[in-house]
Amino acid sequence: MAKIHRECREKSLPAIRLTKPIDYFSDISDWTTSKRYYVRNRDIVKENIRTIKSSLPRVLAVRKVPPFSWQSVQQNTSVVPLPMITPSRSRSVDSNVADDCSQFRALFSRGDLHVRIVHSGGPGEKPRELRWAKDPSQMKNETVCNLLAKFATGMSLLDHPYRFVAETGITDLLIALRNHQSIVIVLPQLVRGIRSGLYSFDVEKKKFCLKTLSRITSMQGIGAQLVPFYRQLLPPLRTVRQSRSRSDRVHYDKGRQIEEIITSTLNDLERTGGPNALINIKYLMPHYESCQYV
């Protein structure tokens, strides 16, 4: 086997005779700079280490750069992925809308709404009427309010037959309600259902919600109770007015246009909301024109 000759081993391995005993308390800098590591003023050990490091494959530093930038096309760069964005909520801003819809479907399937659909007989035709197990006009006010809270959870539904059940049921219950002050207890549930319906893309659903809001406002003593809920009810109306503000658009809808219904509803809110109604409406809808100071 051939013997490997290394310059550093030949120069540094021979035994070194100490001419004086080691004094651990003295300066030992002369030992670190001993001539046994040097040949012709060259540090053999450091040169060997430098040679070994230079022979190793060079690992280039990789820089993190933002995506979609001019730096991403450069060499030795790594694009940082975009942060994960949680899916935004739907146009129905309330986070419990999906739960409310599922709850309404479950209530109707179990028969807890005390109603059934009477069809006209033809396959695929629309329901003819909603038949109650007991006439709502003969129910107690507490029972009517409890049913209103249940039906309000389905106001944002658009699929058949839940839409027909929710809209017809709320209309019948509001007509049958005798003591209007008892509806104050279920106003939060009604406002949430109306708000979710106003955020719907269906124009007829928005019209129904506006008419329901006008019907609730017309009840004696309820208009002033709705003022604290303006911040939930008016932003959907503002988006509708802004999206349909062009006057050169041709409308093919039958009946009253939704802009007319919105203006009529705002006028009802102003007339029945008391002295603080107008300032709250103007705060949320600055372009609203008062119906009392024209």
Tab-separated table of C-alpha atoms in Angstrom:
chain	number	residue	atom	x	y	z
A	1	MET	CA	0.000	0.000	0.000
A	2	ALA	CA	1.411	3.305	-1.031
A	3	LYS	CA	2.238	5.695	1.710
A	4	ILE	CA	0.460	9.007	1.659
A	5	HIS	CA	2.768	11.923	2.102
A	6	ARG	CA	1.277	14.971	3.658
A	7	GLU	CA	3.308	18.047	4.226
A	8	CYS	CA	1.494	19.041	7.373
A	9	ARG	CA	2.072	15.591	8.944
A	10	GLU	CA	5.741	15.566	8.096
A	11	LYS	CA	6.270	18.988	9.552
A	12	SER	CA	4.082	18.781	12.638
A	13	LEU	CA	4.218	15.150	13.767
A	14	PRO	CA	7.838	14.891	14.927
A	15	ALA	CA	8.210	14.962	18.671
A	16	ILE	CA	8.906	18.309	20.162
A	17	ARG	CA	11.354	18.621	22.955
A	18	LEU	CA	10.407	21.102	25.574
A	19	THR	CA	13.292	23.275	26.590
A	20	LYS	CA	11.485	24.575	29.629
A	21	PRO	CA	8.612	23.361	31.777
A	22	ILE	CA	5.141	24.605	30.985
A	23	ASP	CA	4.043	27.472	33.133
A	24	TYR	CA	0.264	27.569	33.010
A	25	PHE	CA	0.196	30.971	34.607
A	26	SER	CA	2.413	32.611	32.049
A	27	ASP	CA	1.494	33.947	28.651
A	28	ILE	CA	0.990	31.006	26.275
A	29	SER	CA	0.706	33.026	23.115
A	30	ASP	CA	4.106	31.780	22.009
A	31	TRP	CA	2.761	28.201	21.923
A	32	THR	CA	-0.112	29.049	19.622
A	33	THR	CA	2.287	30.722	17.231
A	34	SER	CA	4.931	28.020	17.435
A	35	LYS	CA	7.099	27.552	14.386
A	36	ARG	CA	6.121	23.898	14.110
A	37	TYR	CA	2.981	24.999	12.154
A	38	TYR	CA	4.908	27.237	9.799
A	39	VAL	CA	7.050	26.453	6.796
A	40	ARG	CA	8.551	29.429	5.072
A	41	ASN	CA	6.101	31.669	6.891
A	42	ARG	CA	3.118	29.551	5.730
A	43	ASP	CA	0.549	28.101	8.104
A	44	ILE	CA	0.200	24.549	6.803
A	45	VAL	CA	-2.876	23.621	8.848
A	46	LYS	CA	-4.849	26.671	7.790
A	47	GLU	CA	-3.908	26.153	4.172
A	48	ASN	CA	-5.104	22.545	4.305
A	49	ILE	CA	-8.399	23.593	5.846
A	50	ARG	CA	-8.811	26.260	3.216
A	51	THR	CA	-8.072	23.725	0.464
A	52	ILE	CA	-10.616	21.251	1.824
A	53	LYS	CA	-13.315	23.908	2.056
A	54	SER	CA	-12.628	25.131	-1.450
A	55	SER	CA	-12.942	21.604	-2.855
A	56	LEU	CA	-16.397	21.094	-1.335
A	57	PRO	CA	-19.433	21.823	-3.543
A	58	ARG	CA	-20.467	25.407	-3.121
A	59	VAL	CA	-23.871	25.931	-1.564
A	60	LEU	CA	-25.345	29.200	-2.666
A	61	ALA	CA	-27.570	31.118	-0.314
A	62	VAL	CA	-31.184	31.211	-1.407
A	63	ARG	CA	-33.035	34.464	-0.875
A	64	LYS	CA	-36.733	34.655	-0.078
A	65	VAL	CA	-38.493	37.035	-2.428
A	66	PRO	CA	-42.143	38.107	-2.656
A	67	PRO	CA	-44.311	36.564	-5.380
A	68	PHE	CA	-45.149	38.372	-8.608
A	69	SER	CA	-42.092	40.610	-8.344
A	70	TRP	CA	-39.118	41.199	-10.631
A	71	GLN	CA	-36.885	39.508	-8.051
A	72	SER	CA	-38.609	36.168	-8.597
A	73	VAL	CA	-36.872	35.732	-11.996
A	74	GLN	CA	-33.410	36.133	-10.500
A	75	GLN	CA	-31.113	33.231	-9.671
A	76	ASN	CA	-30.811	31.688	-6.229
A	77	THR	CA	-34.210	32.961	-5.151
A	78	SER	CA	-37.211	31.255	-3.642
A	79	VAL	CA	-40.678	32.705	-3.952
A	80	VAL	CA	-42.543	33.005	-0.694
A	81	PRO	CA	-46.065	31.575	-1.124
A	82	LEU	CA	-49.018	33.832	-0.601
A	83	PRO	CA	-50.619	33.705	2.840
A	84	MET	CA	-53.665	31.540	3.228
A	85	ILE	CA	-56.811	33.625	3.014
A	86	THR	CA	-59.849	32.361	4.806
A	87	PRO	CA	-62.898	32.196	2.555
A	88	SER	CA	-64.932	35.327	2.883
A	89	ARG	CA	-68.473	35.213	4.071
A	90	SER	CA	-71.282	35.256	1.573
A	91	ARG	CA	-73.411	38.254	0.761
A	92	SER	CA	-75.472	37.305	3.767
A	93	VAL	CA	-73.180	38.981	6.251
A	94	ASP	CA	-74.645	37.255	9.309
A	95	SER	CA	-72.524	34.261	10.196
A	96	ASN	CA	-75.541	32.255	11.411
A	97	VAL	CA	-77.537	32.432	8.171
A	98	ALA	CA	-76.542	28.935	7.037
A	99	ASP	CA	-77.414	27.540	10.463
A	100	ASP	CA	-80.759	29.324	10.407
A	101	CYS	CA	-81.624	27.886	7.004
A	102	SER	CA	-80.738	24.374	8.130
A	103	GLN	CA	-82.774	24.881	11.276
A	104	PHE	CA	-85.817	26.033	9.276
A	105	ARG	CA	-85.612	23.017	6.971
A	106	ALA	CA	-85.429	20.739	9.996
A	107	LEU	CA	-88.413	22.465	11.645
A	108	PHE	CA	-90.521	22.083	8.516
A	109	SER	CA	-89.533	18.428	8.035
A	110	ARG	CA	-90.421	17.555	11.648
A	111	GLY	CA	-93.749	19.393	11.463
A	112	ASP	CA	-92.895	21.890	14.213
A	113	LEU	CA	-94.251	24.804	12.155
A	114	HIS	CA	-97.822	23.428	12.282
A	115	VAL	CA	-98.393	24.020	8.574
A	116	ARG	CA	-98.770	21.932	5.468
A	117	ILE	CA	-98.777	22.793	1.772
A	118	VAL	CA	-101.904	22.379	-0.318
A	119	HIS	CA	-100.969	21.821	-3.958
A	120	SER	CA	-103.116	22.613	-6.958
A	121	GLY	CA	-102.882	19.027	-8.159
A	122	GLY	CA	-100.693	19.356	-11.246
A	123	PRO	CA	-97.191	17.923	-11.189
A	124	GLY	CA	-94.517	20.599	-10.901
A	125	GLU	CA	-97.009	23.414	-10.265
A	126	LYS	CA	-96.633	26.007	-7.553
A	127	PRO	CA	-98.295	25.460	-4.171
A	128	ARG	CA	-101.793	26.841	-3.933
A	129	GLU	CA	-101.966	27.736	-0.270
A	130	LEU	CA	-100.455	27.150	3.152
A	131	ARG	CA	-102.865	25.431	5.501
A	132	TRP	CA	-102.422	25.857	9.266
A	133	ALA	CA	-103.144	23.205	11.825
A	134	LYS	CA	-104.834	25.992	13.831
A	135	ASP	CA	-105.942	29.363	12.542
A	136	PRO	CA	-103.293	31.972	13.526
A	137	SER	CA	-106.030	34.448	14.470
A	138	GLN	CA	-107.108	32.054	17.248
A	139	MET	CA	-103.608	31.582	18.641
A	140	LYS	CA	-102.199	33.394	21.644
A	141	ASN	CA	-99.801	36.281	21.115
A	142	GLU	CA	-96.959	34.306	22.700
A	143	THR	CA	-97.521	31.419	20.289
A	144	VAL	CA	-97.621	33.788	17.309
A	145	CYS	CA	-94.342	35.437	18.391
A	146	ASN	CA	-92.647	32.073	18.833
A	147	LEU	CA	-93.754	31.017	15.361
A	148	LEU	CA	-92.556	34.346	13.935
A	149	ALA	CA	-89.076	33.684	15.320
A	150	LYS	CA	-89.071	30.236	13.689
A	151	PHE	CA	-90.336	31.441	10.321
A	152	ALA	CA	-87.810	34.311	10.314
A	153	THR	CA	-84.959	31.796	10.090
A	154	GLY	CA	-86.099	30.837	6.587
A	155	MET	CA	-86.517	34.303	5.062
A	156	SER	CA	-83.268	34.035	3.091
A	157	LEU	CA	-84.177	30.695	1.462
A	158	LEU	CA	-84.792	30.642	-2.285
A	159	ASP	CA	-85.483	26.959	-2.929
A	160	HIS	CA	-88.890	25.379	-3.161
A	161	PRO	CA	-90.978	24.837	-1.041
A	162	TYR	CA	-89.205	26.535	1.873
A	163	ARG	CA	-89.412	29.975	0.294
A	164	PHE	CA	-93.165	29.724	-0.119
A	165	VAL	CA	-93.611	28.413	3.427
A	166	ALA	CA	-91.477	31.139	5.028
A	167	GLU	CA	-92.968	34.072	3.122
A	168	THR	CA	-96.598	32.963	3.428
A	169	GLY	CA	-96.195	32.004	7.074
A	170	ILE	CA	-94.690	35.357	8.118
A	171	THR	CA	-97.390	37.278	6.245
A	172	ASP	CA	-100.207	35.288	7.887
A	173	LEU	CA	-98.694	35.641	11.352
A	174	LEU	CA	-98.179	39.402	11.062
A	175	ILE	CA	-101.796	39.823	9.963
A	176	ALA	CA	-103.073	37.644	12.819
A	177	LEU	CA	-101.016	39.416	15.523
A	178	ARG	CA	-103.361	41.407	17.785
A	179	ASN	CA	-101.045	42.858	20.422
A	180	HIS	CA	-98.400	44.668	18.420
A	181	GLN	CA	-96.212	45.375	21.441
A	182	SER	CA	-95.547	41.666	21.906
A	183	ILE	CA	-93.512	41.582	18.688
A	184	VAL	CA	-90.729	43.558	20.383
A	185	ILE	CA	-89.461	40.316	21.932
A	186	VAL	CA	-88.735	38.735	18.534
A	187	LEU	CA	-87.478	41.874	16.749
A	188	PRO	CA	-83.812	40.676	16.749
A	189	GLN	CA	-84.796	37.439	14.987
A	190	LEU	CA	-86.984	39.287	12.475
A	191	VAL	CA	-84.271	41.864	11.758
A	192	ARG	CA	-81.697	39.149	11.158
A	193	GLY	CA	-84.010	37.336	8.766
A	194	ILE	CA	-84.882	40.540	6.879
A	195	ARG	CA	-81.221	41.512	6.678
A	196	SER	CA	-80.212	38.159	5.205
A	197	GLY	CA	-83.038	38.391	2.679
A	198	LEU	CA	-81.997	41.908	1.619
A	199	TYR	CA	-78.501	40.639	0.837
A	200	SER	CA	-79.969	38.057	-1.546
A	201	PHE	CA	-79.464	38.403	-5.293
A	202	ASP	CA	-83.132	37.719	-5.960
A	203	VAL	CA	-85.030	40.969	-6.554
A	204	GLU	CA	-88.407	39.509	-5.579
A	205	LYS	CA	-86.931	38.344	-2.280
A	206	LYS	CA	-85.693	41.878	-1.592
A	207	LYS	CA	-89.124	43.287	-2.391
A	208	PHE	CA	-90.792	40.864	0.017
A	209	CYS	CA	-88.342	41.762	2.804
A	210	LEU	CA	-88.951	45.486	2.238
A	211	LYS	CA	-92.719	45.023	2.334
A	212	THR	CA	-92.402	42.978	5.519
A	213	LEU	CA	-90.268	45.722	7.082
A	214	SER	CA	-92.884	48.327	6.128
A	215	ARG	CA	-95.619	46.172	7.643
A	216	ILE	CA	-93.683	45.857	10.916
A	217	THR	CA	-92.951	49.594	10.937
A	218	SER	CA	-96.614	50.464	10.498
A	219	MET	CA	-97.507	48.703	13.763
A	220	GLN	CA	-98.240	51.093	16.594
A	221	GLY	CA	-95.204	51.807	18.775
A	222	ILE	CA	-92.815	49.556	16.800
A	223	GLY	CA	-91.219	52.175	14.537
A	224	ALA	CA	-89.207	53.725	17.372
A	225	GLN	CA	-88.121	50.265	18.531
A	226	LEU	CA	-86.477	49.666	15.137
A	227	VAL	CA	-84.126	52.672	15.361
A	228	PRO	CA	-81.359	50.684	17.152
A	229	PHE	CA	-81.509	48.132	14.301
A	230	TYR	CA	-80.911	50.660	11.497
A	231	ARG	CA	-77.232	49.692	11.331
A	232	GLN	CA	-78.275	46.149	10.410
A	233	LEU	CA	-81.127	47.040	8.054
A	234	LEU	CA	-79.905	50.030	6.054
A	235	PRO	CA	-76.495	48.902	4.667
A	236	PRO	CA	-78.154	46.344	2.325
A	237	LEU	CA	-80.442	49.110	1.032
A	238	ARG	CA	-77.447	51.336	0.407
A	239	THR	CA	-75.755	48.711	-1.748
A	240	VAL	CA	-78.931	48.223	-3.784
A	241	ARG	CA	-79.334	51.942	-4.418
A	242	GLN	CA	-75.696	52.313	-5.462
A	243	SER	CA	-75.778	49.330	-7.834
A	244	ARG	CA	-78.990	50.491	-9.558
A	245	SER	CA	-78.389	54.248	-9.518
A	246	ARG	CA	-78.008	54.594	-13.311
A	247	SER	CA	-80.990	56.378	-14.831
A	248	ASP	CA	-80.391	55.147	-18.395
A	249	ARG	CA	-81.039	51.528	-17.483
A	250	VAL	CA	-84.171	49.955	-18.891
A	251	HIS	CA	-86.220	48.009	-16.338
A	252	TYR	CA	-88.305	45.092	-17.532
A	253	ASP	CA	-89.614	44.086	-14.099
A	254	LYS	CA	-93.336	44.111	-13.556
A	255	GLY	CA	-94.870	46.180	-10.795
A	256	ARG	CA	-93.072	48.730	-8.674
A	257	GLN	CA	-89.317	49.004	-9.060
A	258	ILE	CA	-87.161	48.144	-6.107
A	259	GLU	CA	-85.866	51.732	-5.874
A	260	GLU	CA	-89.418	52.961	-5.336
A	261	ILE	CA	-90.009	50.339	-2.645
A	262	ILE	CA	-86.753	51.289	-0.902
A	263	THR	CA	-87.722	54.971	-0.883
A	264	SER	CA	-91.195	54.138	0.432
A	265	THR	CA	-89.723	51.942	3.173
A	266	LEU	CA	-87.268	54.651	4.235
A	267	ASN	CA	-90.120	57.159	4.376
A	268	ASP	CA	-92.075	54.801	6.628
A	269	LEU	CA	-89.059	54.386	8.889
A	270	GLU	CA	-88.643	58.152	9.134
A	271	ARG	CA	-92.316	58.851	9.868
A	272	THR	CA	-92.657	56.175	12.559
A	273	GLY	CA	-89.148	56.237	14.048
A	274	GLY	CA	-89.521	59.382	16.108
A	275	PRO	CA	-87.174	62.366	16.348
A	276	ASN	CA	-83.989	60.285	16.058
A	277	ALA	CA	-84.976	58.393	12.940
A	278	LEU	CA	-83.900	60.951	10.337
A	279	ILE	CA	-80.414	61.559	11.747
A	280	ASN	CA	-79.751	57.815	11.918
A	281	ILE	CA	-80.957	57.284	8.350
A	282	LYS	CA	-78.843	60.178	7.070
A	283	TYR	CA	-75.801	58.804	8.905
A	284	LEU	CA	-76.023	55.505	7.015
A	285	MET	CA	-77.506	56.836	3.756
A	286	PRO	CA	-76.269	60.412	3.218
A	287	HIS	CA	-78.131	60.797	-0.105
A	288	TYR	CA	-81.529	60.152	1.445
A	289	GLU	CA	-83.991	63.033	1.104
A	290	SER	CA	-86.397	63.540	3.941
A	291	CYS	CA	-90.110	63.182	3.270
A	292	GLN	CA	-91.089	65.566	6.086
A	293	TYR	CA	-88.879	68.549	5.230
A	294	VAL	CA	-89.471	68.875	1.494
